[in-house]
């Protein structure tokens, strides 16, 4: 089963003058009981953060939080004493567990585009943890780069949940296959550019839900940048 989710039908939040966000699922002032999550994927926000602004120190608990930067540089600080900056194609991971405070600030002069992904963990009250990973952009060139896996997986970022995240940048007219066997599902984001997935056209910032259906992805632009969030079926 496939479900095409067009960006123009998603909730566009502008709660403050420095943030322009697309909410894929219910979040903050956007509440839709029919759109709470997709399996363990609870939040996916596509955020544009203005220069010299950002999310000041705030708490999280019992959530796996992944930040994927598309443009600009994002600075992280937290109550564990961690501080770091991630840039295009890099990943920040935080297991909030029993509780953690953090901030995410755009300290640069250009807009930051950030995909913030929240995954429901498989246990509560875990020990808080943080990591950042400087993935090489070229490693996703016409190749599925495995960013995130479960604890028993082999990706650099490991979640407390049966979820895998892959990124790819396909050249125009390049094609890949992404199998989804029985019991698996995937949420796909067309981060940049455009593609055809099983003949369905996705444009910049569109998304798709896929359940137990093998996928054929063909790039239809010079830069077709996609993110795959694959998991156990509901």
C-alpha angles and dihedrals in degrees: 000000000000129000120188113213113198118209093228089062094051123095112269110203125194100171094157134018096257098050130071110176139178110209113205090186137022109298136156109328092359110087124171115159089203091057108046102123148330106238108301091346104103105165136021114172122178100206132191109197119193121232117282093011139092149124110325121212111310137154134257130185135184096359136111106226123196123184119197116187118214098174137009129003128297123202119210128197126171145178091259089066096255121144128174148138126234126193139187112335094003126122135222119195129194127178101200095192113153090003143304137183120217145160130214113200135177100220093171134089098249133066115272118221111202135177108210113196125189120194123190107238123232091237138029129234096028121166110272115250139177137194141161127204127200099210115191109247093219091059088076095048104124086335135098104243111204105223103164135023139164117276091270093049129093104241119114092242113059124193132199089240141065094264132124125193124198132181129200139174110204125197116233112287092010115134133203135177125227114191120213108187126192112302095025133100136179140205112210126197122197092215095180135356124005142285146172116244111192086335095310114123117231121188133194111314095003120130140202137206114215125186124187093332125119112236133220112196121194122183115232098182136050091256114033106174116183138175121207119200104190124185150147112298118256 
